[in-house]
Tab-separated table of C-alpha atoms in Angstrom:
chain	number	residue	atom	x	y	z
A	18	UNK	CA	-0.392	0.216	-11.474
A	19	UNK	CA	-3.223	-2.317	-11.453
A	20	UNK	CA	-5.905	-1.200	-13.829
A	21	UNK	CA	-9.117	-2.350	-15.470
A	22	UNK	CA	-10.355	-0.449	-18.526
A	23	UNK	CA	-13.640	-1.028	-20.309
A	24	UNK	CA	-14.519	0.118	-23.800
A	25	UNK	CA	-16.530	1.582	-25.285
A	26	UNK	CA	-18.073	3.726	-22.540
A	27	UNK	CA	-21.406	3.610	-24.301
A	28	UNK	CA	-22.808	1.577	-27.175
A	29	UNK	CA	-26.054	1.826	-29.094
A	30	UNK	CA	-27.135	-1.158	-31.158
A	31	UNK	CA	-30.127	-1.973	-33.251
A	32	UNK	CA	-32.026	-5.067	-32.200
A	33	UNK	CA	-30.262	-8.043	-33.750
A	34	UNK	CA	-26.993	-6.192	-34.343
A	35	UNK	CA	-24.249	-8.252	-32.698
A	36	UNK	CA	-21.246	-6.599	-31.063
A	37	UNK	CA	-18.579	-6.990	-28.386
A	38	UNK	CA	-17.611	-5.163	-25.228
A	39	UNK	CA	-13.999	-5.061	-24.131
A	40	UNK	CA	-12.370	-5.267	-20.714
A	41	UNK	CA	-8.591	-4.900	-20.681
A	42	UNK	CA	-6.608	-5.344	-17.513
A	43	UNK	CA	-3.160	-4.914	-16.041
A	44	UNK	CA	-2.722	-6.756	-12.772
A	45	UNK	CA	0.009	-8.617	-10.923
A	46	UNK	CA	-1.662	-11.994	-10.663
A	47	UNK	CA	-5.058	-12.681	-12.193
A	48	UNK	CA	-7.171	-14.861	-9.941
A	49	UNK	CA	-10.430	-14.405	-11.812
A	50	UNK	CA	-12.318	-12.041	-14.096
A	51	UNK	CA	-15.986	-11.356	-13.444
A	52	UNK	CA	-18.711	-9.862	-15.610
A	53	UNK	CA	-21.780	-8.204	-14.111
A	54	UNK	CA	-24.911	-6.627	-15.482
A	55	UNK	CA	-26.342	-3.544	-13.782
A	56	UNK	CA	-29.809	-2.165	-14.424
A	57	UNK	CA	-30.691	1.412	-13.427
A	58	UNK	CA	-31.386	1.768	-9.720
A	59	UNK	CA	-30.140	-1.718	-8.911
A	60	UNK	CA	-26.971	-3.410	-7.772
A	61	UNK	CA	-24.768	-5.297	-10.236
A	62	UNK	CA	-25.794	-8.876	-10.931
A	63	UNK	CA	-23.323	-11.654	-11.581
A	64	UNK	CA	-23.027	-13.017	-15.122
A	65	UNK	CA	-19.756	-14.953	-15.526
A	66	UNK	CA	-16.452	-15.839	-13.922
A	67	UNK	CA	-13.417	-16.645	-16.076
A	68	UNK	CA	-10.216	-17.976	-14.573
A	69	UNK	CA	-7.713	-18.698	-17.332
A	70	UNK	CA	-6.795	-17.571	-20.829
A	71	UNK	CA	-8.799	-19.405	-23.462
A	72	UNK	CA	-11.776	-19.963	-21.224
A	73	UNK	CA	-15.250	-19.160	-22.545
A	74	UNK	CA	-18.651	-19.003	-20.844
A	75	UNK	CA	-22.081	-18.583	-22.435
A	76	UNK	CA	-25.499	-17.563	-21.216
A	77	UNK	CA	-28.341	-16.958	-23.643
A	78	UNK	CA	-27.137	-14.223	-26.040
A	79	UNK	CA	-23.973	-13.494	-24.086
A	80	UNK	CA	-20.570	-15.113	-24.398
A	81	UNK	CA	-17.538	-14.099	-22.378
A	82	UNK	CA	-13.976	-14.901	-23.426
A	83	UNK	CA	-10.625	-14.334	-21.750
A	84	UNK	CA	-7.071	-13.774	-22.974
A	85	UNK	CA	-3.975	-12.890	-20.981
A	86	UNK	CA	-4.646	-9.169	-21.364
A	87	UNK	CA	-8.358	-8.728	-21.954
A	88	UNK	CA	-11.827	-10.160	-21.905
A	89	UNK	CA	-14.645	-9.740	-24.360
A	90	UNK	CA	-18.364	-9.919	-23.768
A	91	UNK	CA	-19.949	-10.851	-27.066
A	92	UNK	CA	-23.630	-10.068	-27.508
A	93	UNK	CA	-25.305	-11.995	-30.304
A	94	UNK	CA	-28.554	-10.700	-31.800
A	95	UNK	CA	-29.296	-8.439	-28.835
A	96	UNK	CA	-32.786	-7.521	-27.722
A	97	UNK	CA	-33.978	-4.326	-26.008
A	98	UNK	CA	-34.039	-6.164	-22.682
A	99	UNK	CA	-30.275	-6.550	-22.930
A	100	UNK	CA	-29.956	-2.806	-22.391
A	101	UNK	CA	-27.956	-2.269	-19.196
A	102	UNK	CA	-24.524	-1.313	-17.956
A	103	UNK	CA	-22.032	-4.167	-18.117
A	104	UNK	CA	-19.231	-4.158	-15.586
A	105	UNK	CA	-16.116	-6.237	-15.459
A	106	UNK	CA	-13.965	-6.779	-12.414
A	107	UNK	CA	-10.652	-8.468	-11.837
A	108	UNK	CA	-9.656	-10.369	-8.739
A	109	UNK	CA	-5.936	-9.823	-8.378
A	110	UNK	CA	-3.586	-11.647	-6.071
A	111	UNK	CA	-0.396	-9.567	-5.911
A	112	UNK	CA	1.593	-12.312	-4.200
A	113	UNK	CA	1.292	-11.202	-0.617
A	114	UNK	CA	-1.520	-10.049	1.590
A	115	UNK	CA	-5.101	-10.307	0.481
A	116	UNK	CA	-6.833	-10.396	-2.853
A	117	UNK	CA	-7.596	-7.096	-4.534
A	118	UNK	CA	-10.742	-6.644	-6.516
A	119	UNK	CA	-10.706	-3.947	-9.194
A	120	UNK	CA	-13.811	-2.838	-11.076
A	121	UNK	CA	-13.951	-1.211	-14.478
A	122	UNK	CA	-16.209	1.787	-15.052
A	123	UNK	CA	-18.598	-0.139	-17.259
A	124	UNK	CA	-20.104	-0.035	-20.744
A	125	UNK	CA	-23.622	1.387	-21.056
A	126	UNK	CA	-25.441	-0.641	-23.679
A	127	UNK	CA	-28.640	0.536	-25.314
A	128	UNK	CA	-30.432	-1.798	-27.722
A	129	UNK	CA	-33.027	-0.133	-29.899
A	130	UNK	CA	-36.121	-1.955	-31.133
B	21	UNK	CA	-30.324	-15.249	-3.488
B	22	UNK	CA	-28.103	-13.953	-0.700
B	23	UNK	CA	-30.955	-11.939	0.757
B	24	UNK	CA	-29.183	-8.607	1.109
B	25	UNK	CA	-31.325	-5.684	2.200
B	26	UNK	CA	-30.097	-2.113	2.399
B	27	UNK	CA	-31.806	0.737	4.170
B	28	UNK	CA	-32.673	3.420	3.538
B	29	UNK	CA	-32.928	3.295	-0.256
B	30	UNK	CA	-32.688	7.060	-0.545
B	31	UNK	CA	-31.500	9.731	1.861
B	32	UNK	CA	-30.853	13.443	1.704
B	33	UNK	CA	-28.813	14.884	4.516
B	34	UNK	CA	-27.053	18.112	5.375
B	35	UNK	CA	-23.341	18.690	5.383
B	36	UNK	CA	-21.792	17.972	8.759
B	37	UNK	CA	-24.444	15.571	10.006
B	38	UNK	CA	-23.732	11.920	10.816
B	39	UNK	CA	-25.437	9.326	8.665
B	40	UNK	CA	-25.739	5.566	9.126
B	41	UNK	CA	-26.550	3.132	6.348
B	42	UNK	CA	-27.637	-0.381	7.175
B	43	UNK	CA	-27.028	-3.685	5.438
B	44	UNK	CA	-28.780	-6.877	6.486
B	45	UNK	CA	-28.105	-10.356	5.117
B	46	UNK	CA	-30.021	-13.539	5.802
B	47	UNK	CA	-27.544	-16.291	4.842
B	48	UNK	CA	-24.862	-16.089	7.507
B	49	UNK	CA	-22.047	-14.983	5.182
B	50	UNK	CA	-18.877	-14.220	7.053
B	51	UNK	CA	-17.541	-11.513	4.727
B	52	UNK	CA	-19.483	-8.326	4.030
B	53	UNK	CA	-18.440	-5.258	2.081
B	54	UNK	CA	-19.376	-1.626	1.544
B	55	UNK	CA	-18.735	-0.050	-1.840
B	56	UNK	CA	-19.510	3.324	-3.343
B	57	UNK	CA	-20.291	3.909	-7.002
B	58	UNK	CA	-19.686	7.235	-8.721
B	59	UNK	CA	-19.798	8.257	-12.384
B	60	UNK	CA	-16.402	7.827	-14.017
B	61	UNK	CA	-15.175	5.538	-11.258
B	62	UNK	CA	-15.498	1.846	-10.856
B	63	UNK	CA	-17.019	0.532	-7.684
B	64	UNK	CA	-14.632	1.399	-4.876
B	65	UNK	CA	-14.257	-0.471	-1.617
B	66	UNK	CA	-14.857	1.551	1.548
B	67	UNK	CA	-14.646	-1.044	4.318
B	68	UNK	CA	-15.167	-4.726	4.730
B	69	UNK	CA	-15.811	-7.154	7.551
B	70	UNK	CA	-14.570	-10.706	7.992
B	71	UNK	CA	-16.585	-11.488	11.077
B	72	UNK	CA	-18.379	-10.026	14.056
B	73	UNK	CA	-16.356	-7.048	15.284
B	74	UNK	CA	-13.665	-7.755	12.667
B	75	UNK	CA	-13.391	-5.013	10.079
B	76	UNK	CA	-10.762	-3.480	7.848
B	77	UNK	CA	-10.318	-0.487	5.575
B	78	UNK	CA	-10.698	-0.387	1.838
B	79	UNK	CA	-9.246	2.075	-0.644
B	80	UNK	CA	-11.608	5.004	0.150
B	81	UNK	CA	-12.195	4.688	3.890
B	82	UNK	CA	-11.499	8.271	5.013
B	83	UNK	CA	-14.581	9.814	6.612
B	84	UNK	CA	-16.305	6.463	7.073
B	85	UNK	CA	-16.551	3.973	9.887
B	86	UNK	CA	-18.253	0.599	10.127
B	87	UNK	CA	-19.547	-1.723	12.766
B	88	UNK	CA	-20.618	-5.332	12.827
B	89	UNK	CA	-22.123	-6.466	16.114
B	90	UNK	CA	-24.074	-9.346	14.571
B	91	UNK	CA	-23.259	-11.595	11.621
B	92	UNK	CA	-26.296	-10.411	9.707
B	93	UNK	CA	-25.851	-6.651	10.092
B	94	UNK	CA	-23.116	-4.386	8.746
B	95	UNK	CA	-23.450	-0.656	9.359
B	96	UNK	CA	-21.693	2.141	7.502
B	97	UNK	CA	-21.448	5.516	9.234
B	98	UNK	CA	-20.463	8.802	7.680
B	99	UNK	CA	-19.152	10.591	10.707
B	100	UNK	CA	-19.700	14.114	9.351
B	101	UNK	CA	-21.177	14.024	5.883
B	102	UNK	CA	-19.586	16.083	3.107
B	103	UNK	CA	-20.736	16.782	-0.437
B	104	UNK	CA	-17.981	14.512	-1.761
B	105	UNK	CA	-19.779	11.629	-0.090
B	106	UNK	CA	-22.821	12.066	-2.298
B	107	UNK	CA	-22.897	8.697	-4.003
B	108	UNK	CA	-24.662	5.389	-4.373
B	109	UNK	CA	-23.611	2.939	-1.684
B	110	UNK	CA	-23.754	-0.803	-2.135
B	111	UNK	CA	-23.419	-3.540	0.402
B	112	UNK	CA	-22.214	-6.926	-0.813
B	113	UNK	CA	-21.203	-10.432	0.115
B	114	UNK	CA	-18.636	-12.478	-1.822
B	115	UNK	CA	-18.804	-16.084	-2.941
B	116	UNK	CA	-15.797	-17.641	-4.636
B	117	UNK	CA	-17.467	-18.836	-7.837
B	118	UNK	CA	-20.101	-16.149	-8.163
B	119	UNK	CA	-18.166	-13.085	-7.120
B	120	UNK	CA	-20.079	-10.395	-5.355
B	121	UNK	CA	-23.799	-10.327	-4.675
B	122	UNK	CA	-24.906	-6.770	-4.134
B	123	UNK	CA	-27.820	-5.171	-2.400
B	124	UNK	CA	-30.031	-2.714	-4.231
B	125	UNK	CA	-28.071	0.282	-3.037
B	126	UNK	CA	-28.625	3.468	-1.058
B	127	UNK	CA	-28.615	6.738	-2.948
B	128	UNK	CA	-27.215	9.369	-0.584
B	129	UNK	CA	-27.273	13.076	-1.319
B	130	UNK	CA	-25.380	15.477	0.929
B	131	UNK	CA	-26.547	19.097	0.559
């Protein structure tokens, strides 16, 4: 069964304490992996797209990496404004029909000043 | 900015009543989507549209219908609201490189 699992569910960090969020997936044919940030009361906002194992993308304190089974979102020296829920999603092409898009349940990140 | 506006932002309704949520986009995107978001579940696709009057079901379509009479508007109707449809509903468009762009959501409570 196609599946996207994010861990941990919740994470509390001190300001400046670097860490990583994990997104593991089991799909038939990975077309792309997407990371989003979601603030309370808002829709998810796009951060990164990764297409192939070994690919990395960076934006400010965030770096996303991709392997054949999982993706990591590394947060370097986080600040309180990085507090949000981070979602990953996989675009799967099972070989016939249309693309499927599977979301994980997210990691709630809280960065303390 | 894809200019996606959802209305209403919040709604409380009674069980058994019909409810319509509206999504409006300003950039002429062909594909539009309705998702629901619930604790413990990832975003789940309800219905999507690939053009005016062209719609299809997602994974959680039971109890919902949609209509798209104009490119810019995509309506989601709960035919007879139930408590299990209490959720946050998001409308979205999809762009190949950027994935989904979501509206701000509608928080629906069915009492």
